[in-house]
Amino acid sequence: MKKTLSFIILNLLVGCMASYAQQPGQMRVLPKQLAKNGELMLIEMVFDMSTLQMRSIESITYTPIIVGQQEQYELPKLIIKGSGRLKADRRAEALSKAPPVVTMANQVGDNRNYPIYAIEKFNRNLQIVYSVSVAYRNWMDDATVSLREETSGCCNEQLRMTQSTITFENPVPRPRPEPIPEPVRTNVDIQPQFKFNYIVPEQEIEKKRYDIGKAFLEFPQGGSAITPSYRNNTQELDKVNQMIFMISSDPDVVVTNIEMRGYASPEGSSQKNYELARARATAMRDYFARMLTNIPSNAFLTGVGGEDWDGLKTLLSDYNVDYKSDIILTINTVQDLDVREQRIVSLGNGAPYRQIYRDLYPQLRRVDCQVNYNVRNFTIEEGRRRLNDNSKLLSQYEMYQVAQTYPQGSHEFNQIFITAGRQFPDNEIANQNAASASLAEGNPTLAEEYLKKVQNTSSAEYANCMGALCTLKGDYRMAEEYFIKAHTAGSNEATHNLRELEKKSYR
C-alpha cells in the first residue's frame, strides 16, 4: 500500500540535535517521535529546562512548525515566563479583568490554550513533555520540524528570534513497502465495497405536476376549425384524449386546469400566424371541453406560442440541408420575425427554404395540451405501489422513505435513487443521491453525469462520491485525497472507504 495509507512513523529521537546545539543557557529539546496514526499526525518532544537561563522579566516563546515542500503548519506554542514576568502579567490581567491566560504545562496538547510555565529556583530541573496531534495531510509525508524561539523583555519588547531545523544523528529509516512481484498482482482486481450516505430530501408542501401532449393537427390552408376526420387528425386527437383521461381518472390526482397552446409554422405574416395559432388553440379547447364532461369547462385554458422558431431550431439540429448554419444564425440574430423569414427564403435561391417547408414545417403546426394537476401525499406502502406504476406521482421524500424499506446497497434501493435523479433533474439532493446510488451499482459513467449537476462540491457526500468515482477510474491518489476530505468533514462512510481503498494496489 502506498506510504500515505500505511502507518508511517518517523522516529525523531536517537541522539542529540546536530543543528540545534545545546549551548549553556539554552533550553534542551529532545525530540521523541513524529508519526502518522490513522488520520492524525502525532508530534512528541521533551523540553528540558535544566540548562535554561533567563532573566526574571523575560518571556521565551517556542513554536514548533511542521515544514513541507510548499506548506507549513504551526503547532501550539510553549511559553516560558520568568517569575517576575509571570507576576507582572497576572497583575495586568487582574487590573484589566481579563480572563487568565496562564495554564499548566501538562496542557500542551490542548490546542485551545497556550501553555505557560514560570521558571523558579526550586524547579530548574523540570522537563515538560510536549505532545500534540493534528489532522494528517498528504504534504506532511516528507516534512521536517523546525523550532522558532522568540525572547521578549519588559513590555513585550522583542529581544531576539531564532529558528532552527531539528535534525538527528541516527534517524531510523522509513519502512519501505515490499515490492509486488511482477507481472502477478494479486489484489489489483479486488473490487472495494464502498459505503455511501444519502441526504434526506425536504418534503413537498404541495405536489404539483404536469404532463404535456402534442397534437400535430392538419388544417385546410389558413383554417383553424378542427375536423377529426381530416387526414391524420383522429389519431392525434386520440393521443391527447388518452393522456387527459389517464390523469383525470387517477384517484390520487386532482386536475387543476388544462391549457391548450397553439403554434404555427413561420410562413407568411407573423401577425397572421399568431392569430392562427390562437384560433387553433381555442378550437382545441372547445373540442375537448365538449368531449370531457367530467372536467369543468372553466378548467380549460388557452395560450399562444405563435410561430415556433425554437421548434424549427431543434428539428434542424439533426436535419441535412444546405445553408443550415446560415439559417440557424439568422434565427438567432434577426429579431423581426418577418425579416427573419425573408432572409431564410433568399438563401440558395430559395431551395433550402422549400426543403424545410416541405419536411419540417408540418411538424411546427400543432397544439400542445398541458394538464396541470395536484397529487395527494402517500404512505410508505402506497408510495411503494405507485412507484411501480407511476413514479412521477411521488415526491422525492416519499421515494426516499420507500428506499429505506430495502437493504442499503441493494439493487432495489439503488434504483429508487437513480429514478429520483431522472425525475428531479434540477434538484441538488436528487443528483447527489443518484450519483451515490449509481456508484453503488458500479456505473461510474452515470454517476459522473449526476455529479456534474451538483453545485455543493464542498460537502462530505460529494467528496465521498468523487473518491469512489476516482477509484473506479483508476486514479487512486486522487481517490485517497477525496476520501480524506470527506472523512475530515465527518463522513464515517469515507473512513470505511479509505480502508477499502487499500484493497487496490497502486504502489
Short mmCIF file of C-alpha atoms in Angstrom, two decimals:
data_model
loop_
_atom_site.label_atom_id
_atom_site.label_comp_id
_atom_site.label_asym_id
_atom_site.label_seq_id
_atom_site.Cartn_x
_atom_site.Cartn_y
_atom_site.Cartn_z
CA MET A 1 0.00 0.00 0.00
CA LYS A 2 1.28 3.46 -0.73
CA LYS A 3 3.17 5.21 2.02
CA THR A 4 0.33 7.66 2.73
CA LEU A 5 -2.07 4.82 3.53
CA SER A 6 0.43 2.84 5.63
CA PHE A 7 1.27 3.54 9.26
CA ILE A 8 4.16 5.96 8.80
CA ILE A 9 6.48 6.53 11.73
CA LEU A 10 9.43 8.84 11.68
CA ASN A 11 11.29 8.32 14.96
CA LEU A 12 12.92 11.61 15.72
CA LEU A 13 14.85 10.54 18.82
CA VAL A 14 18.19 8.79 18.53
CA GLY A 15 20.82 11.12 19.95
CA CYS A 16 21.12 14.86 20.12
CA MET A 17 20.24 17.50 17.58
CA ALA A 18 23.07 18.38 15.24
CA SER A 19 21.96 21.81 14.08
CA TYR A 20 20.22 22.75 17.35
CA ALA A 21 23.30 22.73 19.63
CA GLN A 22 22.88 22.59 23.39
CA GLN A 23 24.78 25.70 24.42
CA PRO A 24 24.88 26.84 28.04
CA GLY A 25 21.77 28.76 28.98
CA GLN A 26 19.60 27.27 26.21
CA MET A 27 16.57 25.01 26.51
CA ARG A 28 17.41 21.40 25.64
CA VAL A 29 14.85 19.96 23.22
CA LEU A 30 14.71 16.17 22.95
CA PRO A 31 12.56 15.01 20.04
CA LYS A 32 10.61 11.80 20.63
CA GLN A 33 8.55 10.99 17.57
CA LEU A 34 6.71 12.29 14.55
CA ALA A 35 4.24 9.60 13.47
CA LYS A 36 1.18 9.16 11.28
CA ASN A 37 -1.51 7.19 13.08
CA GLY A 38 -4.64 6.79 11.01
CA GLU A 39 -5.74 10.29 10.05
CA LEU A 40 -3.66 12.05 12.72
CA MET A 41 -0.05 13.21 12.78
CA LEU A 42 1.48 12.81 16.26
CA ILE A 43 4.31 15.09 17.43
CA GLU A 44 6.09 14.49 20.73
CA MET A 45 9.20 16.10 22.20
CA VAL A 46 10.62 16.93 25.63
CA PHE A 47 11.61 20.45 26.70
CA ASP A 48 14.37 20.11 29.33
CA MET A 49 14.81 23.33 31.34
CA SER A 50 17.76 22.10 33.43
CA THR A 51 20.21 24.22 31.41
CA LEU A 52 17.88 27.14 30.64
CA GLN A 53 18.99 30.56 31.84
CA MET A 54 16.78 33.64 31.51
CA ARG A 55 16.13 36.88 33.32
CA SER A 56 13.17 37.06 35.68
CA ILE A 57 11.41 39.67 33.49
CA GLU A 58 11.88 37.75 30.24
CA SER A 59 9.47 35.53 28.33
CA ILE A 60 10.53 32.91 25.76
CA THR A 61 8.06 31.50 23.23
CA TYR A 62 8.84 28.21 21.47
CA THR A 63 6.79 27.44 18.32
CA PRO A 64 7.26 24.03 16.67
CA ILE A 65 6.43 24.14 12.93
CA ILE A 66 5.81 21.26 10.54
CA VAL A 67 7.52 22.34 7.32
CA GLY A 68 6.73 20.71 3.96
CA GLN A 69 7.87 21.43 0.41
CA GLN A 70 5.21 24.10 -0.21
CA GLU A 71 3.18 24.26 3.00
CA GLN A 72 3.77 24.56 6.72
CA TYR A 73 1.70 24.22 9.88
CA GLU A 74 2.34 25.97 13.20
CA LEU A 75 1.79 23.83 16.31
CA PRO A 76 0.67 25.14 19.74
CA LYS A 77 3.23 27.36 21.39
CA LEU A 78 5.12 26.68 24.62
CA ILE A 79 5.68 29.90 26.56
CA ILE A 80 8.23 30.04 29.38
CA LYS A 81 7.94 33.06 31.66
CA GLY A 82 10.35 34.26 34.30
CA SER A 83 8.85 34.64 37.77
CA GLY A 84 8.88 38.43 37.58
CA ARG A 85 7.29 38.48 34.14
CA LEU A 86 4.63 35.98 35.24
CA LYS A 87 3.69 38.06 38.30
CA ALA A 88 3.54 41.23 36.21
CA ASP A 89 1.28 39.59 33.66
CA ARG A 90 -1.01 38.28 36.36
CA ARG A 91 -1.31 41.77 37.91
CA ALA A 92 -2.10 43.25 34.48
CA GLU A 93 -4.79 40.63 33.91
CA ALA A 94 -6.32 41.30 37.31
CA LEU A 95 -6.45 45.05 36.70
CA SER A 96 -7.97 44.63 33.23
CA LYS A 97 -10.40 41.96 34.48
CA ALA A 98 -9.34 39.87 31.50
CA PRO A 99 -9.64 36.07 31.81
CA PRO A 100 -6.39 34.43 32.95
CA VAL A 101 -4.14 33.07 30.22
CA VAL A 102 -1.85 31.04 32.49
CA THR A 103 -2.24 27.28 32.06
CA MET A 104 -0.34 24.33 33.41
CA ALA A 105 2.44 22.73 31.44
CA ASN A 106 0.60 19.43 31.09
CA GLN A 107 -1.94 21.18 28.87
CA VAL A 108 0.49 21.50 25.99
CA GLY A 109 -1.62 19.16 23.86
CA ASP A 110 -4.70 21.35 24.22
CA ASN A 111 -4.86 23.47 21.06
CA ARG A 112 -7.34 25.83 22.71
CA ASN A 113 -4.75 27.31 25.11
CA TYR A 114 -1.14 28.37 25.01
CA PRO A 115 0.60 26.70 27.96
CA ILE A 116 2.69 28.95 30.21
CA TYR A 117 5.15 27.89 32.87
CA ALA A 118 7.10 30.12 35.27
CA ILE A 119 10.75 29.32 35.93
CA GLU A 120 11.59 29.41 39.62
CA LYS A 121 14.68 28.45 41.54
CA PHE A 122 13.42 25.22 43.10
CA ASN A 123 12.26 23.56 39.87
CA ARG A 124 15.02 24.35 37.41
CA ASN A 125 15.30 20.63 36.52
CA LEU A 126 11.70 20.34 35.28
CA GLN A 127 11.06 18.54 31.99
CA ILE A 128 7.92 19.31 30.01
CA VAL A 129 6.55 16.62 27.70
CA TYR A 130 5.18 18.32 24.60
CA SER A 131 2.65 16.02 22.85
CA VAL A 132 0.12 17.15 20.23
CA SER A 133 -1.81 15.61 17.37
CA VAL A 134 -3.10 17.35 14.26
CA ALA A 135 -5.10 16.25 11.21
CA TYR A 136 -2.81 14.49 8.74
CA ARG A 137 -2.35 15.97 5.25
CA ASN A 138 -0.58 14.38 2.31
CA TRP A 139 2.06 17.11 2.14
CA MET A 140 3.30 16.07 5.61
CA ASP A 141 4.83 12.85 4.26
CA ASP A 142 8.35 14.28 3.82
CA ALA A 143 8.00 17.24 6.16
CA THR A 144 10.56 18.30 8.76
CA VAL A 145 10.06 20.05 12.09
CA SER A 146 11.63 23.40 12.89
CA LEU A 147 11.54 25.34 16.16
CA ARG A 148 11.14 29.09 16.37
CA GLU A 149 12.39 30.74 19.58
CA GLU A 150 11.30 34.30 20.42
CA THR A 151 12.57 36.13 23.51
CA SER A 152 10.87 39.29 24.77
CA GLY A 153 11.60 41.54 27.69
CA CYS A 154 9.63 44.12 29.58
CA CYS A 155 6.50 45.47 27.82
CA ASN A 156 6.72 42.62 25.30
CA GLU A 157 9.73 44.16 23.58
CA GLN A 158 11.25 41.52 21.31
CA LEU A 159 14.91 40.94 22.14
CA ARG A 160 15.84 38.16 19.72
CA MET A 161 14.35 35.47 17.49
CA THR A 162 15.94 32.33 16.04
CA GLN A 163 14.64 29.39 14.07
CA SER A 164 16.39 26.04 13.72
CA THR A 165 15.60 22.80 11.94
CA ILE A 166 15.54 19.73 14.13
CA THR A 167 17.80 17.03 12.68
CA PHE A 168 19.04 13.70 14.05
CA GLU A 169 22.30 11.78 14.20
CA ASN A 170 20.87 8.28 13.71
CA PRO A 171 17.43 8.60 12.19
CA VAL A 172 15.50 5.37 11.78
CA PRO A 173 14.76 4.90 8.05
CA ARG A 174 11.16 4.98 6.94
CA PRO A 175 9.81 1.43 6.40
CA ARG A 176 9.65 0.63 2.71
CA PRO A 177 6.84 -1.42 1.22
CA GLU A 178 7.87 -4.78 -0.10
CA PRO A 179 7.83 -4.87 -3.91
CA ILE A 180 4.90 -6.55 -5.60
CA PRO A 181 6.03 -9.41 -7.82
CA GLU A 182 5.53 -8.76 -11.49
CA PRO A 183 3.60 -9.49 -13.56
CA VAL A 184 1.30 -11.06 -10.95
CA ARG A 185 -0.64 -8.50 -8.90
CA THR A 186 -2.99 -10.46 -6.73
CA ASN A 187 -5.07 -7.58 -5.39
CA VAL A 188 -5.46 -5.29 -8.39
CA ASP A 189 -8.77 -6.86 -9.44
CA ILE A 190 -10.33 -6.87 -5.98
CA GLN A 191 -13.41 -4.65 -6.06
CA PRO A 192 -13.81 -2.46 -2.96
CA GLN A 193 -17.17 -2.45 -1.19
CA PHE A 194 -17.76 1.26 -0.77
CA LYS A 195 -20.33 2.83 1.53
CA PHE A 196 -22.38 5.95 0.82
CA ASN A 197 -24.73 8.07 2.87
CA TYR A 198 -27.86 9.57 1.39
CA ILE A 199 -29.22 13.04 2.10
CA VAL A 200 -32.80 13.22 3.37
CA PRO A 201 -34.82 15.41 0.94
CA GLU A 202 -37.24 18.07 2.09
CA GLN A 203 -40.93 17.29 1.90
CA GLU A 204 -43.01 18.98 -0.80
CA ILE A 205 -45.70 21.14 0.76
CA GLU A 206 -47.87 20.65 -2.32
CA LYS A 207 -47.12 18.10 -5.01
CA LYS A 208 -47.80 19.92 -8.29
CA ARG A 209 -47.27 18.01 -11.53
CA TYR A 210 -47.99 18.42 -15.22
CA ASP A 211 -47.92 16.36 -18.40
CA ILE A 212 -47.75 17.65 -21.98
CA GLY A 213 -49.25 16.01 -25.05
CA LYS A 214 -48.58 17.28 -28.57
CA ALA A 215 -51.25 17.14 -31.26
CA PHE A 216 -49.94 17.71 -34.80
CA LEU A 217 -53.26 18.56 -36.38
CA GLU A 218 -53.91 19.07 -40.09
CA PHE A 219 -55.90 22.13 -41.09
CA PRO A 220 -57.01 23.25 -44.52
CA GLN A 221 -54.78 26.13 -45.62
CA GLY A 222 -55.44 29.11 -43.37
CA GLY A 223 -58.13 27.22 -41.46
CA SER A 224 -58.49 26.75 -37.69
CA ALA A 225 -61.59 24.54 -37.28
CA ILE A 226 -60.82 21.03 -36.03
CA THR A 227 -62.08 18.29 -38.33
CA PRO A 228 -61.36 14.89 -36.70
CA SER A 229 -61.80 13.02 -39.99
CA TYR A 230 -59.34 15.24 -41.86
CA ARG A 231 -56.17 13.30 -42.73
CA ASN A 232 -54.40 12.08 -39.54
CA ASN A 233 -56.36 14.20 -37.03
CA THR A 234 -58.22 11.28 -35.42
CA GLN A 235 -55.01 9.64 -34.26
CA GLU A 236 -53.54 12.92 -32.99
CA LEU A 237 -56.68 13.80 -31.04
CA ASP A 238 -56.83 10.30 -29.55
CA LYS A 239 -53.30 10.74 -28.14
CA VAL A 240 -54.31 13.85 -26.23
CA ASN A 241 -57.64 12.39 -25.16
CA GLN A 242 -55.93 9.30 -23.75
CA MET A 243 -53.46 11.41 -21.78
CA ILE A 244 -56.20 13.56 -20.23
CA PHE A 245 -58.30 10.51 -19.42
CA MET A 246 -55.44 8.66 -17.69
CA ILE A 247 -54.62 11.67 -15.49
CA SER A 248 -58.17 12.75 -14.64
CA SER A 249 -59.29 9.19 -13.79
CA ASP A 250 -56.46 8.61 -11.30
CA PRO A 251 -57.99 8.62 -7.79
CA ASP A 252 -54.82 10.15 -6.30
CA VAL A 253 -54.90 13.15 -8.63
CA VAL A 254 -56.92 16.37 -8.86
CA VAL A 255 -56.77 18.20 -12.20
CA THR A 256 -56.45 21.96 -11.66
CA ASN A 257 -56.55 23.11 -15.31
CA ILE A 258 -55.82 22.09 -18.90
CA GLU A 259 -54.07 24.59 -21.17
CA MET A 260 -54.15 24.37 -24.96
CA ARG A 261 -51.26 26.28 -26.54
CA GLY A 262 -51.26 26.83 -30.30
CA TYR A 263 -48.23 27.06 -32.61
CA ALA A 264 -47.81 27.85 -36.29
CA SER A 265 -45.11 27.34 -38.89
CA PRO A 266 -43.37 30.61 -39.85
CA GLU A 267 -44.51 31.12 -43.44
CA GLY A 268 -46.34 34.34 -44.20
CA SER A 269 -47.11 37.22 -41.83
CA SER A 270 -46.06 36.69 -38.22
CA GLN A 271 -49.13 38.58 -37.00
CA LYS A 272 -51.41 36.36 -39.08
CA ASN A 273 -49.66 33.27 -37.79
CA TYR A 274 -50.10 34.47 -34.21
CA GLU A 275 -53.84 34.86 -34.73
CA LEU A 276 -53.97 31.50 -36.46
CA ALA A 277 -52.17 29.79 -33.57
CA ARG A 278 -54.58 31.33 -31.06
CA ALA A 279 -57.62 30.29 -33.12
CA ARG A 280 -56.36 26.71 -33.31
CA ALA A 281 -55.74 26.60 -29.53
CA THR A 282 -59.26 27.93 -28.95
CA ALA A 283 -60.72 25.29 -31.30
CA MET A 284 -58.80 22.57 -29.42
CA ARG A 285 -60.02 23.88 -26.07
CA ASP A 286 -63.66 23.91 -27.20
CA TYR A 287 -63.36 20.45 -28.72
CA PHE A 288 -62.18 18.78 -25.52
CA ALA A 289 -64.42 20.86 -23.24
CA ARG A 290 -67.39 19.37 -25.13
CA MET A 291 -65.98 15.84 -25.00
CA LEU A 292 -64.74 15.67 -21.40
CA THR A 293 -67.86 16.41 -19.38
CA ASN A 294 -66.20 15.15 -16.15
CA ILE A 295 -63.93 18.22 -16.14
CA PRO A 296 -65.41 21.70 -15.53
CA SER A 297 -65.39 23.81 -18.68
CA ASN A 298 -63.66 26.69 -16.87
CA ALA A 299 -60.67 24.41 -16.25
CA PHE A 300 -59.81 24.60 -19.97
CA LEU A 301 -57.48 27.48 -20.85
CA THR A 302 -55.77 28.72 -24.00
CA GLY A 303 -52.30 30.02 -24.70
CA VAL A 304 -50.47 31.17 -27.81
CA GLY A 305 -46.99 30.09 -28.80
CA GLY A 306 -47.12 31.81 -32.21
CA GLU A 307 -44.51 30.89 -34.82
CA ASP A 308 -42.45 28.00 -33.47
CA TRP A 309 -38.90 29.11 -34.28
CA ASP A 310 -37.46 27.23 -31.28
CA GLY A 311 -39.03 24.06 -32.59
CA LEU A 312 -37.50 24.71 -36.01
CA LYS A 313 -34.00 25.06 -34.50
CA THR A 314 -34.44 21.77 -32.67
CA LEU A 315 -35.51 19.98 -35.86
CA LEU A 316 -32.60 21.49 -37.82
CA SER A 317 -30.02 20.06 -35.42
CA ASP A 318 -30.48 16.56 -36.88
CA TYR A 319 -31.51 17.59 -40.40
CA ASN A 320 -29.37 17.84 -43.52
CA VAL A 321 -29.97 20.95 -45.62
CA ASP A 322 -27.77 23.42 -47.48
CA TYR A 323 -27.04 26.70 -45.67
CA LYS A 324 -28.08 25.14 -42.33
CA SER A 325 -25.58 27.20 -40.32
CA ASP A 326 -26.79 30.39 -42.06
CA ILE A 327 -30.39 29.50 -41.27
CA ILE A 328 -29.62 28.93 -37.59
CA LEU A 329 -27.54 32.13 -37.41
CA THR A 330 -30.44 34.08 -38.93
CA ILE A 331 -32.88 32.63 -36.39
CA ASN A 332 -30.56 33.58 -33.51
CA THR A 333 -29.69 37.12 -34.63
CA VAL A 334 -32.61 38.63 -36.56
CA GLN A 335 -35.30 39.83 -34.17
CA ASP A 336 -38.01 40.88 -36.63
CA LEU A 337 -39.82 37.64 -37.48
CA ASP A 338 -40.94 38.69 -40.97
CA VAL A 339 -37.44 39.92 -41.88
CA ARG A 340 -36.03 36.69 -40.47
CA GLU A 341 -38.27 34.63 -42.74
CA GLN A 342 -37.34 36.65 -45.84
CA ARG A 343 -33.61 36.23 -45.10
CA ILE A 344 -34.05 32.47 -44.99
CA VAL A 345 -36.16 32.47 -48.17
CA SER A 346 -33.35 34.31 -50.03
CA LEU A 347 -30.68 31.71 -49.17
CA GLY A 348 -29.62 29.48 -52.08
CA ASN A 349 -32.27 30.88 -54.43
CA GLY A 350 -34.98 29.56 -52.10
CA ALA A 351 -34.09 25.85 -52.38
CA PRO A 352 -33.25 25.34 -48.65
CA TYR A 353 -36.47 27.12 -47.65
CA ARG A 354 -38.59 24.93 -49.92
CA GLN A 355 -36.94 21.84 -48.44
CA ILE A 356 -37.60 22.74 -44.80
CA TYR A 357 -41.10 23.98 -45.72
CA ARG A 358 -41.84 20.53 -47.10
CA ASP A 359 -40.15 18.38 -44.44
CA LEU A 360 -40.09 20.39 -41.22
CA TYR A 361 -42.85 22.99 -41.23
CA PRO A 362 -45.71 20.46 -40.87
CA GLN A 363 -44.20 19.41 -37.51
CA LEU A 364 -44.46 23.00 -36.26
CA ARG A 365 -48.22 23.29 -36.82
CA ARG A 366 -49.51 21.87 -33.61
CA VAL A 367 -51.42 22.43 -30.40
CA ASP A 368 -49.78 21.40 -27.12
CA CYS A 369 -52.03 20.22 -24.32
CA GLN A 370 -50.62 20.72 -20.82
CA VAL A 371 -52.55 19.06 -17.98
CA ASN A 372 -51.74 20.60 -14.59
CA TYR A 373 -52.69 18.59 -11.50
CA ASN A 374 -52.04 18.07 -7.80
CA VAL A 375 -51.20 14.74 -6.18
CA ARG A 376 -52.11 13.71 -2.64
CA ASN A 377 -49.46 12.51 -0.19
CA PHE A 378 -48.75 8.79 0.10
CA THR A 379 -47.98 6.43 2.94
CA ILE A 380 -44.87 4.27 2.54
CA GLU A 381 -46.91 1.30 1.34
CA GLU A 382 -48.88 3.47 -1.10
CA GLY A 383 -45.62 5.00 -2.30
CA ARG A 384 -44.15 1.57 -2.96
CA ARG A 385 -47.18 0.66 -5.09
CA ARG A 386 -47.28 3.93 -7.05
CA LEU A 387 -43.50 3.82 -7.57
CA ASN A 388 -44.02 0.80 -9.81
CA ASP A 389 -46.85 2.17 -11.95
CA ASN A 390 -46.21 5.95 -11.97
CA SER A 391 -43.15 7.17 -10.07
CA LYS A 392 -43.85 10.75 -11.17
CA LEU A 393 -46.62 10.97 -8.57
CA LEU A 394 -44.20 10.55 -5.66
CA SER A 395 -42.25 13.33 -4.03
CA GLN A 396 -38.52 12.91 -3.58
CA TYR A 397 -39.06 12.50 0.16
CA GLU A 398 -41.61 9.73 -0.41
CA MET A 399 -39.17 7.95 -2.71
CA TYR A 400 -36.51 8.23 0.00
CA GLN A 401 -38.89 6.63 2.52
CA VAL A 402 -39.68 3.75 0.18
CA ALA A 403 -35.96 3.20 -0.44
CA GLN A 404 -35.38 2.75 3.30
CA THR A 405 -37.60 -0.36 3.24
CA TYR A 406 -34.88 -2.15 1.21
CA PRO A 407 -31.37 -3.07 2.37
CA GLN A 408 -28.96 -0.23 1.65
CA GLY A 409 -26.85 -1.07 -1.37
CA SER A 410 -29.40 -3.50 -2.80
CA HIS A 411 -30.45 -3.15 -6.43
CA GLU A 412 -33.96 -2.04 -5.41
CA PHE A 413 -32.57 0.56 -3.04
CA ASN A 414 -30.19 1.98 -5.64
CA GLN A 415 -32.73 2.08 -8.45
CA ILE A 416 -35.12 4.24 -6.43
CA PHE A 417 -32.49 6.96 -6.02
CA ILE A 418 -31.47 6.72 -9.67
CA THR A 419 -35.15 7.10 -10.62
CA ALA A 420 -35.38 10.18 -8.38
CA GLY A 421 -32.37 11.64 -10.19
CA ARG A 422 -34.16 11.30 -13.53
CA GLN A 423 -37.43 12.62 -12.14
CA PHE A 424 -35.93 15.67 -10.42
CA PRO A 425 -33.06 16.59 -12.80
CA ASP A 426 -32.58 20.10 -11.38
CA ASN A 427 -32.64 19.13 -7.71
CA GLU A 428 -29.30 19.20 -5.86
CA ILE A 429 -30.12 16.42 -3.40
CA ALA A 430 -31.64 14.17 -6.09
CA ASN A 431 -28.48 14.41 -8.20
CA GLN A 432 -26.18 13.80 -5.23
CA ASN A 433 -28.13 10.75 -4.05
CA ALA A 434 -28.44 9.41 -7.60
CA ALA A 435 -24.66 9.68 -8.01
CA SER A 436 -24.13 7.64 -4.83
CA ALA A 437 -26.62 5.00 -5.99
CA SER A 438 -25.02 4.82 -9.46
CA LEU A 439 -21.61 4.22 -7.90
CA ALA A 440 -23.09 1.56 -5.63
CA GLU A 441 -24.41 -0.08 -8.81
CA GLY A 442 -20.92 0.07 -10.32
CA ASN A 443 -21.88 2.60 -13.00
CA PRO A 444 -19.26 5.41 -12.89
CA THR A 445 -20.40 6.89 -16.22
CA LEU A 446 -23.92 7.55 -14.95
CA ALA A 447 -22.58 8.75 -11.58
CA GLU A 448 -20.33 11.29 -13.29
CA GLU A 449 -23.30 12.73 -15.18
CA TYR A 450 -25.18 13.27 -11.94
CA LEU A 451 -22.14 14.73 -10.16
CA LYS A 452 -21.70 17.31 -12.92
CA LYS A 453 -25.05 18.79 -11.88
CA VAL A 454 -24.18 19.01 -8.17
CA GLN A 455 -23.36 22.57 -7.11
CA ASN A 456 -22.31 21.93 -3.49
CA THR A 457 -18.91 20.41 -4.23
CA SER A 458 -17.65 21.10 -0.69
CA SER A 459 -19.96 18.58 1.01
CA ALA A 460 -18.74 15.32 2.54
CA GLU A 461 -21.21 13.40 0.35
CA TYR A 462 -19.77 14.90 -2.84
CA ALA A 463 -16.15 14.24 -1.78
CA ASN A 464 -17.00 10.66 -0.82
CA CYS A 465 -18.62 10.07 -4.25
CA MET A 466 -15.65 11.60 -6.04
CA GLY A 467 -13.35 9.27 -4.10
CA ALA A 468 -15.32 6.23 -5.25
CA LEU A 469 -15.50 7.56 -8.81
CA CYS A 470 -11.74 8.14 -8.95
CA THR A 471 -11.16 4.63 -7.64
CA LEU A 472 -13.33 3.07 -10.35
CA LYS A 473 -11.46 5.18 -12.93
CA GLY A 474 -8.09 4.03 -11.58
CA ASP A 475 -6.93 7.35 -10.09
CA TYR A 476 -6.15 6.05 -6.60
CA ARG A 477 -4.08 9.02 -5.45
CA MET A 478 -6.93 11.43 -6.15
CA ALA A 479 -9.41 8.95 -4.64
CA GLU A 480 -7.46 8.99 -1.40
CA GLU A 481 -7.45 12.78 -1.26
CA TYR A 482 -11.21 12.93 -1.75
CA PHE A 483 -11.85 10.26 0.90
CA ILE A 484 -9.63 12.09 3.40
CA LYS A 485 -11.51 15.32 2.68
CA ALA A 486 -14.85 13.58 3.28
CA HIS A 487 -13.52 11.91 6.43
CA THR A 488 -12.31 15.25 7.80
CA ALA A 489 -15.80 16.66 7.14
CA GLY A 490 -17.27 13.93 9.35
CA SER A 491 -18.21 11.15 6.93
CA ASN A 492 -17.99 7.71 8.59
CA GLU A 493 -18.60 6.18 5.18
CA ALA A 494 -15.43 7.81 3.87
CA THR A 495 -13.47 6.36 6.79
CA HIS A 496 -14.64 2.90 5.76
CA ASN A 497 -13.87 3.67 2.12
CA LEU A 498 -10.29 4.62 2.93
CA ARG A 499 -9.78 1.12 4.30
CA GLU A 500 -11.46 -0.35 1.23
CA LEU A 501 -9.12 1.64 -0.98
CA GLU A 502 -6.23 -0.34 0.50
CA LYS A 503 -7.56 -3.35 -1.44
CA LYS A 504 -6.47 -1.65 -4.65
CA SER A 505 -2.77 -1.88 -5.41
CA TYR A 506 -1.16 1.35 -6.53
CA ARG A 507 2.39 1.25 -5.27
#
